Tab-separated table of C-alpha atoms in Angstrom:
chain	number	residue	atom	x	y	z
A	76	UNK	CA	-4.555	7.958	-15.966
A	77	UNK	CA	-4.391	4.808	-18.088
A	78	UNK	CA	-5.241	5.343	-21.752
A	79	UNK	CA	-7.699	2.984	-23.396
A	80	UNK	CA	-10.255	3.156	-26.166
A	81	UNK	CA	-10.772	2.692	-29.878
A	82	UNK	CA	-7.566	2.564	-31.891
A	83	UNK	CA	-9.366	2.123	-35.231
A	84	UNK	CA	-12.962	1.627	-36.349
A	85	UNK	CA	-14.749	0.886	-39.626
A	86	UNK	CA	-18.243	0.211	-40.972
A	87	UNK	CA	-19.506	-2.175	-43.622
A	88	UNK	CA	-23.099	-1.516	-44.617
A	89	UNK	CA	-23.473	-4.051	-47.404
A	90	UNK	CA	-23.758	-3.765	-51.142
A	91	UNK	CA	-27.482	-3.038	-51.570
A	92	UNK	CA	-29.992	-0.619	-50.109
A	93	UNK	CA	-33.614	0.406	-50.405
A	94	UNK	CA	-35.262	3.821	-50.315
A	95	UNK	CA	-37.495	3.443	-47.261
A	96	UNK	CA	-39.957	6.136	-48.319
A	97	UNK	CA	-40.621	4.169	-51.509
A	98	UNK	CA	-40.994	1.023	-49.392
A	99	UNK	CA	-43.473	2.708	-47.047
A	100	UNK	CA	-45.537	3.922	-49.991
A	101	UNK	CA	-45.355	0.440	-51.529
A	102	UNK	CA	-46.724	-1.019	-48.278
A	103	UNK	CA	-49.411	1.678	-48.063
A	104	UNK	CA	-48.212	2.792	-44.642
A	105	UNK	CA	-49.506	5.938	-42.972
A	106	UNK	CA	-47.010	8.480	-44.364
A	107	UNK	CA	-47.661	10.980	-41.577
A	108	UNK	CA	-46.413	8.356	-39.097
A	109	UNK	CA	-43.574	7.369	-41.422
A	110	UNK	CA	-42.088	10.872	-41.276
A	111	UNK	CA	-41.573	10.365	-37.520
A	112	UNK	CA	-39.108	7.563	-38.250
A	113	UNK	CA	-36.549	10.085	-39.587
A	114	UNK	CA	-35.311	7.372	-41.971
A	115	UNK	CA	-33.952	7.634	-45.533
A	116	UNK	CA	-32.517	4.271	-46.588
A	117	UNK	CA	-31.979	0.783	-45.227
A	118	UNK	CA	-29.262	-1.700	-46.037
A	119	UNK	CA	-30.787	-4.927	-47.351
A	120	UNK	CA	-29.004	-8.237	-46.808
A	121	UNK	CA	-28.723	-10.165	-50.075
A	122	UNK	CA	-28.816	-14.000	-49.951
A	123	UNK	CA	-25.028	-14.198	-50.218
A	124	UNK	CA	-24.497	-11.701	-47.374
A	125	UNK	CA	-24.629	-12.761	-43.735
A	126	UNK	CA	-23.254	-11.596	-40.358
A	127	UNK	CA	-19.843	-13.040	-41.227
A	128	UNK	CA	-19.470	-11.225	-44.556
A	129	UNK	CA	-20.533	-7.964	-42.940
A	130	UNK	CA	-18.114	-8.418	-40.049
A	131	UNK	CA	-15.104	-9.471	-42.095
A	132	UNK	CA	-15.625	-6.705	-44.655
A	133	UNK	CA	-15.738	-4.171	-41.818
A	134	UNK	CA	-12.673	-5.571	-40.043
A	135	UNK	CA	-10.346	-6.377	-42.935
A	136	UNK	CA	-9.231	-2.763	-43.622
A	137	UNK	CA	-8.355	-2.427	-39.932
A	138	UNK	CA	-6.282	-5.612	-39.993
A	139	UNK	CA	-4.602	-4.778	-43.314
A	140	UNK	CA	-3.367	-1.481	-41.844
A	141	UNK	CA	-1.440	-3.307	-39.085
A	142	UNK	CA	2.112	-4.612	-39.263
A	143	UNK	CA	2.542	-8.380	-38.756
A	144	UNK	CA	3.776	-7.694	-35.229
A	145	UNK	CA	0.753	-5.525	-34.417
A	146	UNK	CA	-1.612	-8.098	-35.901
A	147	UNK	CA	-0.170	-10.780	-33.645
A	148	UNK	CA	-0.997	-8.662	-30.584
A	149	UNK	CA	-4.724	-9.176	-31.200
A	150	UNK	CA	-5.406	-11.561	-28.316
A	151	UNK	CA	-9.188	-11.385	-28.158
A	152	UNK	CA	-11.896	-11.497	-30.853
A	153	UNK	CA	-15.427	-10.769	-29.646
A	154	UNK	CA	-18.438	-11.198	-31.908
A	155	UNK	CA	-21.462	-9.189	-30.743
A	156	UNK	CA	-24.751	-10.183	-32.329
A	157	UNK	CA	-28.305	-11.426	-32.102
A	158	UNK	CA	-28.051	-12.859	-35.640
A	159	UNK	CA	-25.812	-15.867	-34.991
A	160	UNK	CA	-26.626	-19.030	-36.962
A	161	UNK	CA	-25.407	-21.587	-34.447
A	162	UNK	CA	-26.368	-22.143	-30.806
A	163	UNK	CA	-22.856	-23.286	-29.872
A	164	UNK	CA	-20.177	-22.272	-32.369
A	165	UNK	CA	-19.137	-18.637	-32.056
A	166	UNK	CA	-18.980	-16.512	-35.198
A	167	UNK	CA	-15.696	-15.118	-33.848
A	168	UNK	CA	-14.056	-18.357	-35.051
A	169	UNK	CA	-14.991	-17.483	-38.642
A	170	UNK	CA	-13.728	-13.918	-38.199
A	171	UNK	CA	-10.463	-15.181	-36.728
A	172	UNK	CA	-9.902	-17.611	-39.603
A	173	UNK	CA	-10.904	-15.338	-42.495
A	174	UNK	CA	-8.778	-12.474	-41.152
A	175	UNK	CA	-5.728	-14.700	-40.633
A	176	UNK	CA	-5.160	-13.911	-36.971
A	177	UNK	CA	-2.759	-15.449	-34.450
A	178	UNK	CA	-4.053	-18.664	-32.861
A	179	UNK	CA	-3.017	-17.505	-29.383
A	180	UNK	CA	-6.298	-15.674	-29.092
A	181	UNK	CA	-9.543	-15.776	-27.093
A	182	UNK	CA	-12.597	-16.238	-29.338
A	183	UNK	CA	-16.100	-15.784	-27.983
A	184	UNK	CA	-19.530	-14.284	-28.645
A	185	UNK	CA	-21.823	-11.925	-26.738
A	186	UNK	CA	-25.604	-11.688	-27.052
A	187	UNK	CA	-27.745	-9.069	-25.370
A	188	UNK	CA	-30.054	-7.683	-28.053
A	189	UNK	CA	-28.926	-4.231	-29.224
A	190	UNK	CA	-26.641	-3.729	-26.219
A	191	UNK	CA	-24.194	-6.423	-27.374
A	192	UNK	CA	-21.809	-4.119	-29.270
A	193	UNK	CA	-21.225	-1.862	-26.270
A	194	UNK	CA	-20.984	-4.921	-24.008
A	195	UNK	CA	-18.184	-6.112	-26.300
A	196	UNK	CA	-16.473	-2.724	-26.269
A	197	UNK	CA	-16.561	-2.495	-22.472
A	198	UNK	CA	-15.339	-6.098	-22.102
A	199	UNK	CA	-12.389	-5.264	-24.355
A	200	UNK	CA	-11.728	-2.005	-22.500
A	201	UNK	CA	-11.505	-3.839	-19.179
A	202	UNK	CA	-9.203	-6.464	-20.686
A	203	UNK	CA	-6.819	-3.721	-21.800
A	204	UNK	CA	-7.068	-1.904	-18.452
A	205	UNK	CA	-6.286	-5.115	-16.568
A	206	UNK	CA	-2.771	-5.093	-18.065
A	207	UNK	CA	-2.646	-8.878	-17.831
A	208	UNK	CA	-1.037	-8.766	-21.285
A	209	UNK	CA	0.554	-5.322	-21.765
A	210	UNK	CA	0.338	-4.052	-25.330
A	211	UNK	CA	-2.405	-6.482	-26.372
A	212	UNK	CA	-5.301	-5.505	-28.614
A	213	UNK	CA	-8.888	-6.740	-28.848
A	214	UNK	CA	-10.954	-6.946	-32.019
A	215	UNK	CA	-14.658	-6.320	-31.441
A	216	UNK	CA	-17.084	-7.013	-34.294
A	217	UNK	CA	-20.719	-6.035	-33.838
A	218	UNK	CA	-22.734	-7.480	-36.703
A	219	UNK	CA	-26.454	-8.003	-37.238
A	220	UNK	CA	-28.872	-8.742	-40.055
A	221	UNK	CA	-32.602	-8.108	-40.334
A	222	UNK	CA	-34.197	-10.532	-42.771
A	223	UNK	CA	-37.872	-10.392	-43.664
A	224	UNK	CA	-39.076	-13.626	-45.267
A	225	UNK	CA	-42.127	-15.052	-47.024
A	226	UNK	CA	-42.731	-18.565	-48.197
A	227	UNK	CA	-42.376	-19.420	-51.878
A	228	UNK	CA	-45.614	-18.479	-53.608
A	229	UNK	CA	-46.693	-16.222	-50.731
A	230	UNK	CA	-48.086	-12.767	-51.372
A	231	UNK	CA	-45.164	-10.571	-50.345
A	232	UNK	CA	-46.924	-7.424	-51.528
A	233	UNK	CA	-49.604	-7.650	-48.859
A	234	UNK	CA	-47.469	-9.015	-46.008
A	235	UNK	CA	-47.820	-6.582	-43.078
A	236	UNK	CA	-44.659	-5.792	-41.132
A	237	UNK	CA	-45.858	-2.284	-40.273
A	238	UNK	CA	-43.026	0.069	-39.408
A	239	UNK	CA	-40.496	-2.599	-38.379
A	240	UNK	CA	-39.683	-3.378	-41.997
A	241	UNK	CA	-38.516	0.138	-43.032
A	242	UNK	CA	-36.387	0.486	-39.892
A	243	UNK	CA	-34.697	-2.957	-39.951
A	244	UNK	CA	-31.230	-2.822	-41.497
A	245	UNK	CA	-28.072	-4.893	-41.771
A	246	UNK	CA	-24.388	-4.210	-41.318
A	247	UNK	CA	-21.363	-4.317	-39.074
A	248	UNK	CA	-19.014	-2.084	-37.125
A	249	UNK	CA	-15.546	-3.446	-36.371
A	250	UNK	CA	-13.132	-1.835	-33.916
A	251	UNK	CA	-9.720	-2.379	-32.453
A	252	UNK	CA	-9.509	-1.639	-28.725
A	253	UNK	CA	-6.093	-0.949	-27.214
A	254	UNK	CA	-3.988	1.378	-25.085
A	255	UNK	CA	-3.572	3.590	-28.162
A	256	UNK	CA	-6.999	5.267	-28.428
A	257	UNK	CA	-6.312	7.246	-31.594
A	258	UNK	CA	-9.990	7.500	-32.526
A	259	UNK	CA	-11.980	7.485	-29.264
A	260	UNK	CA	-10.426	7.760	-25.810
A	261	UNK	CA	-12.691	6.248	-23.161
A	262	UNK	CA	-13.353	8.273	-20.034
A	263	UNK	CA	-12.323	5.477	-17.659
A	264	UNK	CA	-14.947	4.869	-14.986
A	265	UNK	CA	-17.336	7.444	-16.439
A	266	UNK	CA	-20.319	5.228	-17.090
A	267	UNK	CA	-23.807	4.545	-15.831
A	268	UNK	CA	-25.650	1.299	-16.500
A	269	UNK	CA	-29.254	0.371	-15.876
A	270	UNK	CA	-31.250	-2.789	-16.598
A	271	UNK	CA	-34.196	-4.964	-15.617
A	272	UNK	CA	-36.390	-7.748	-17.013
A	273	UNK	CA	-38.979	-6.593	-19.535
A	274	UNK	CA	-40.563	-8.354	-22.523
A	275	UNK	CA	-40.423	-5.450	-24.947
A	276	UNK	CA	-38.838	-7.165	-27.961
A	277	UNK	CA	-37.331	-10.629	-28.328
A	278	UNK	CA	-36.484	-13.424	-30.781
A	279	UNK	CA	-38.430	-16.417	-29.448
A	280	UNK	CA	-37.659	-18.406	-32.602
A	281	UNK	CA	-34.445	-18.535	-34.590
A	282	UNK	CA	-35.757	-16.429	-37.473
A	283	UNK	CA	-38.653	-14.558	-35.899
A	284	UNK	CA	-39.025	-11.394	-33.834
A	285	UNK	CA	-41.810	-10.542	-31.420
A	286	UNK	CA	-42.572	-7.758	-29.012
A	287	UNK	CA	-44.548	-4.735	-27.949
A	288	UNK	CA	-43.427	-1.567	-29.739
A	289	UNK	CA	-45.071	0.779	-27.237
A	290	UNK	CA	-43.446	-1.011	-24.300
A	291	UNK	CA	-40.102	-0.917	-26.102
A	292	UNK	CA	-40.358	2.839	-26.552
A	293	UNK	CA	-41.163	3.313	-22.866
A	294	UNK	CA	-38.291	1.029	-21.803
A	295	UNK	CA	-35.872	2.919	-24.037
A	296	UNK	CA	-36.945	6.277	-22.567
A	297	UNK	CA	-36.761	4.921	-19.007
A	298	UNK	CA	-33.300	3.419	-19.515
A	299	UNK	CA	-31.905	6.468	-21.285
A	300	UNK	CA	-32.909	8.714	-18.410
A	301	UNK	CA	-31.790	6.398	-15.615
A	302	UNK	CA	-28.517	5.289	-17.206
A	303	UNK	CA	-27.606	8.956	-17.602
A	304	UNK	CA	-28.617	9.745	-14.004
A	305	UNK	CA	-26.315	6.950	-12.807
A	306	UNK	CA	-23.519	8.415	-14.955
A	307	UNK	CA	-24.183	11.816	-13.396
A	308	UNK	CA	-24.030	10.284	-9.921
A	309	UNK	CA	-20.621	8.722	-10.637
A	310	UNK	CA	-19.061	11.644	-12.528
A	311	UNK	CA	-18.699	14.753	-10.423
A	312	UNK	CA	-19.952	17.888	-12.149
A	313	UNK	CA	-21.531	16.058	-15.093
A	314	UNK	CA	-24.222	18.089	-16.835
A	315	UNK	CA	-26.290	16.711	-19.716
A	316	UNK	CA	-26.424	20.042	-21.516
A	317	UNK	CA	-22.822	21.234	-21.124
A	318	UNK	CA	-20.543	18.221	-20.501
A	319	UNK	CA	-20.975	16.627	-23.936
A	320	UNK	CA	-20.199	18.378	-27.216
A	321	UNK	CA	-22.034	15.590	-29.066
A	322	UNK	CA	-24.393	12.758	-28.173
A	323	UNK	CA	-24.519	9.374	-29.947
A	324	UNK	CA	-27.579	7.170	-29.328
A	325	UNK	CA	-28.594	3.655	-30.176
A	326	UNK	CA	-31.079	4.419	-32.947
A	327	UNK	CA	-33.880	1.912	-33.622
A	328	UNK	CA	-35.153	4.861	-35.651
A	329	UNK	CA	-34.430	8.566	-35.434
A	330	UNK	CA	-37.768	9.483	-33.921
A	331	UNK	CA	-37.100	7.363	-30.824
A	332	UNK	CA	-33.769	9.124	-30.310
A	333	UNK	CA	-35.428	12.513	-30.665
A	334	UNK	CA	-38.031	11.562	-28.054
A	335	UNK	CA	-35.384	10.366	-25.583
A	336	UNK	CA	-33.298	13.497	-26.009
A	337	UNK	CA	-36.365	15.706	-25.599
A	338	UNK	CA	-37.383	13.802	-22.454
A	339	UNK	CA	-34.020	14.284	-20.736
A	340	UNK	CA	-33.609	17.897	-21.831
A	341	UNK	CA	-37.087	18.735	-20.585
A	342	UNK	CA	-36.644	17.053	-17.205
A	343	UNK	CA	-33.053	17.947	-16.390
A	344	UNK	CA	-32.491	21.308	-18.060
A	345	UNK	CA	-36.047	22.701	-18.207
A	346	UNK	CA	-35.256	23.818	-21.754
A	347	UNK	CA	-38.099	24.977	-23.991
A	348	UNK	CA	-39.103	23.298	-27.265
A	349	UNK	CA	-37.138	25.627	-29.562
A	350	UNK	CA	-33.946	25.273	-27.535
A	351	UNK	CA	-34.337	21.477	-27.411
A	352	UNK	CA	-34.778	21.316	-31.191
A	353	UNK	CA	-31.696	23.460	-31.786
A	354	UNK	CA	-29.700	21.281	-29.381
A	355	UNK	CA	-30.922	18.116	-31.123
A	356	UNK	CA	-29.804	19.415	-34.522
A	357	UNK	CA	-26.394	20.504	-33.214
A	358	UNK	CA	-25.397	17.667	-30.880
A	359	UNK	CA	-27.431	14.606	-31.958
A	360	UNK	CA	-28.059	14.809	-35.704
A	361	UNK	CA	-24.389	14.284	-36.689
A	362	UNK	CA	-24.676	10.815	-35.140
A	363	UNK	CA	-27.944	10.008	-36.892
A	364	UNK	CA	-26.670	10.684	-40.415
A	365	UNK	CA	-25.319	7.164	-41.068
A	366	UNK	CA	-28.106	5.553	-39.025
A	367	UNK	CA	-30.682	7.191	-41.313
A	368	UNK	CA	-28.990	5.516	-44.274
A	369	UNK	CA	-28.376	2.017	-42.848
A	370	UNK	CA	-31.325	1.609	-40.416
A	371	UNK	CA	-31.215	-0.382	-37.188
A	372	UNK	CA	-28.382	-2.924	-37.083
A	373	UNK	CA	-29.121	-3.921	-33.506
A	374	UNK	CA	-25.855	-4.583	-31.656
A	375	UNK	CA	-23.870	-2.318	-33.992
A	376	UNK	CA	-26.184	0.699	-34.024
A	377	UNK	CA	-24.803	2.652	-31.049
A	378	UNK	CA	-21.329	2.206	-32.527
A	379	UNK	CA	-22.602	3.287	-35.953
A	380	UNK	CA	-23.965	6.445	-34.338
A	381	UNK	CA	-20.577	7.045	-32.706
A	382	UNK	CA	-18.831	6.621	-36.082
A	383	UNK	CA	-21.320	8.999	-37.719
A	384	UNK	CA	-20.700	11.574	-34.980
A	385	UNK	CA	-16.925	11.392	-35.454
A	386	UNK	CA	-17.267	11.631	-39.233
A	387	UNK	CA	-19.665	14.597	-39.207
A	388	UNK	CA	-18.649	16.577	-36.125
A	389	UNK	CA	-16.148	19.404	-35.755
A	390	UNK	CA	-13.045	18.228	-33.898
A	391	UNK	CA	-10.634	21.091	-34.488
A	392	UNK	CA	-10.356	21.000	-30.691
A	393	UNK	CA	-10.895	17.843	-28.562
A	394	UNK	CA	-14.601	17.111	-28.006
A	395	UNK	CA	-16.390	14.855	-25.545
A	396	UNK	CA	-19.109	12.520	-26.850
A	397	UNK	CA	-21.758	10.979	-24.627
A	398	UNK	CA	-22.916	7.554	-25.880
A	399	UNK	CA	-26.146	5.766	-24.982
A	400	UNK	CA	-26.734	2.087	-25.717
A	401	UNK	CA	-29.975	0.177	-25.171
A	402	UNK	CA	-30.720	-3.510	-25.618
A	403	UNK	CA	-34.230	-4.899	-25.288
A	404	UNK	CA	-34.970	-7.200	-22.443
A	405	UNK	CA	-33.209	-5.039	-21.095
A	406	UNK	CA	-29.804	-3.488	-20.397
A	407	UNK	CA	-28.534	0.002	-21.091
A	408	UNK	CA	-25.443	2.108	-20.588
A	409	UNK	CA	-24.430	5.747	-20.872
A	410	UNK	CA	-20.694	6.430	-21.113
A	411	UNK	CA	-18.363	8.977	-22.647
A	412	UNK	CA	-15.056	9.550	-24.363
A	413	UNK	CA	-12.984	12.155	-26.159
A	414	UNK	CA	-12.311	12.534	-29.877
A	415	UNK	CA	-9.534	14.633	-31.414
A	416	UNK	CA	-8.832	15.755	-34.962
A	417	UNK	CA	-6.493	12.788	-35.411
A	418	UNK	CA	-9.383	10.421	-34.753
A	419	UNK	CA	-11.585	11.998	-37.381
A	420	UNK	CA	-8.766	11.984	-39.928
A	421	UNK	CA	-8.011	8.313	-39.275
A	422	UNK	CA	-11.700	7.421	-39.630
A	423	UNK	CA	-12.118	9.298	-42.900
A	424	UNK	CA	-9.438	7.152	-44.549
A	425	UNK	CA	-11.991	4.319	-44.696
A	426	UNK	CA	-14.336	6.333	-46.978
A	427	UNK	CA	-17.494	5.162	-45.227
A	428	UNK	CA	-19.777	7.773	-46.816
A	429	UNK	CA	-18.480	6.861	-50.274
A	430	UNK	CA	-19.247	3.193	-49.644
A	431	UNK	CA	-22.779	4.092	-48.532
A	432	UNK	CA	-23.207	6.133	-51.703
A	433	UNK	CA	-21.988	3.247	-53.872
A	434	UNK	CA	-24.525	0.666	-52.673
A	435	UNK	CA	-26.857	-0.661	-55.343
A	436	UNK	CA	-30.392	0.702	-54.906
A	437	UNK	CA	-32.854	-2.161	-55.291
A	438	UNK	CA	-36.180	-1.919	-57.046
A	439	UNK	CA	-39.336	-3.019	-55.261
A	440	UNK	CA	-39.601	-5.987	-57.612
A	441	UNK	CA	-36.071	-7.127	-56.738
A	442	UNK	CA	-36.791	-6.625	-53.052
A	443	UNK	CA	-39.971	-8.713	-53.189
A	444	UNK	CA	-38.060	-11.531	-54.872
A	445	UNK	CA	-35.393	-11.275	-52.189
A	446	UNK	CA	-37.974	-11.901	-49.481
A	447	UNK	CA	-38.452	-15.374	-50.921
A	448	UNK	CA	-34.764	-16.043	-51.610
A	449	UNK	CA	-33.772	-15.127	-48.036
A	450	UNK	CA	-35.175	-18.460	-46.877
A	451	UNK	CA	-32.078	-20.144	-48.323
A	452	UNK	CA	-29.843	-18.924	-45.481
A	453	UNK	CA	-32.206	-19.058	-42.548
A	454	UNK	CA	-31.108	-20.491	-39.195
A	455	UNK	CA	-30.347	-24.215	-39.408
A	456	UNK	CA	-29.618	-24.389	-43.141
A	457	UNK	CA	-27.593	-27.536	-43.678
A	458	UNK	CA	-26.691	-27.418	-47.367
A	459	UNK	CA	-27.198	-24.768	-50.019
A	460	UNK	CA	-25.296	-23.041	-52.807
A	461	UNK	CA	-25.987	-19.346	-53.139
A	462	UNK	CA	-27.143	-17.868	-56.435
A	463	UNK	CA	-24.378	-15.467	-57.446
A	464	UNK	CA	-26.516	-14.263	-60.352
A	465	UNK	CA	-29.119	-12.720	-58.067
A	466	UNK	CA	-28.593	-8.984	-58.667
A	467	UNK	CA	-25.005	-9.536	-59.889
A	468	UNK	CA	-24.429	-5.790	-60.234
A	469	UNK	CA	-24.723	-5.462	-56.441
A	470	UNK	CA	-21.783	-7.843	-55.957
A	471	UNK	CA	-19.453	-5.317	-57.585
A	472	UNK	CA	-21.175	-2.150	-56.389
A	473	UNK	CA	-18.504	-1.199	-53.860
A	474	UNK	CA	-15.673	-1.295	-56.382
A	475	UNK	CA	-13.302	-3.247	-54.123
A	476	UNK	CA	-12.628	-6.793	-53.024
A	477	UNK	CA	-15.619	-7.930	-50.983
A	478	UNK	CA	-16.344	-11.150	-49.110
A	479	UNK	CA	-19.560	-13.027	-49.931
A	480	UNK	CA	-21.110	-16.294	-48.789
A	481	UNK	CA	-20.591	-19.005	-51.420
A	482	UNK	CA	-22.283	-22.086	-50.008
A	483	UNK	CA	-23.184	-24.015	-46.884
A	484	UNK	CA	-21.901	-27.597	-46.630
A	485	UNK	CA	-23.073	-29.679	-43.703
A	486	UNK	CA	-23.795	-26.470	-41.779
A	487	UNK	CA	-20.291	-25.091	-42.393
A	488	UNK	CA	-20.260	-21.757	-44.215
A	489	UNK	CA	-17.785	-21.202	-47.031
A	490	UNK	CA	-16.904	-17.774	-48.399
A	491	UNK	CA	-15.252	-16.194	-51.429
A	492	UNK	CA	-13.661	-12.851	-52.226
A	493	UNK	CA	-15.104	-11.006	-55.241
A	494	UNK	CA	-13.269	-8.115	-56.885
């Protein structure tokens, strides 16, 4: 069997965060409903952070760990996002340049709501399996940013974003895909996909979201069940309860994941409520840990859940992880792979939990001011210079060299490294 999968993977979840319980109380949300979100924190994109800074900061440690010869074998860079700031130019060109990669490289971008990251992973997997360039690697960067904006002078305190605001995050997951799957070995051919046209959520304008939250929940549940059933049809002997040691889900918020898991367990295993809850805590919660602290980063969230599972699970013996990805509109996929102790040890070298802990926690006053300042980098900005003095302590919160947006000149984005 040909080996393929994730050689290395890393997360960048920004330099600032917000306690979402404090935010919900500040917005006077129904706290009984808020508890169902299963959220703790959300990464907040500062004006000088964008999808490029998140992606490069996630990918750079992966690239730095390679020898020059290994770096030159990266022959494909895929950006996966619904937060691009240009209708034509791919963000992968910025990634390629800022990471100093070989020019003999394919550079392109994928968009399919929250499914984009897994679409990028599977595209890279099939490139490696094709063996058209033996020994090649692909760099996949899933990066997305939720920005909530108000006009200058607007009353941000009374703006009503309901429960979308606490669950909208920002961040990136970067991964190298190759025939050396040290971190996550794909079960080749073990996948089920399911999709159809539905108007559950969308971005009908460059900086605005729309949708039907109830319809989105129903579509997610429908796709989770049917993508898994297709997987089961293709993989002889597959059993939802026993085949997978862990399960990693795309997590718009934890409560939606819990509902999907409960739905499948109830229908396919006939398990009772207590058994389902115990199974959720054992197999699913390890993957929700980081998601509860970053919130929904759209195309990167299923991958973030996979990273969280690898970081928090027990891999003293090889374990199989089932992964579910959903993107509104819609397309979904359920696939699987195997993780060994080596994979967990390699992942832990990137100190992801420590970086989450080191983010600067914003006050509500700072956050409200940010809602106005975020207008500076909205889609179509032609010229602007970013205010590096806006929460300067956040710029050095991570204690390492970090890339930030410096200015935009005639639509071109220019960046700087800050130690």
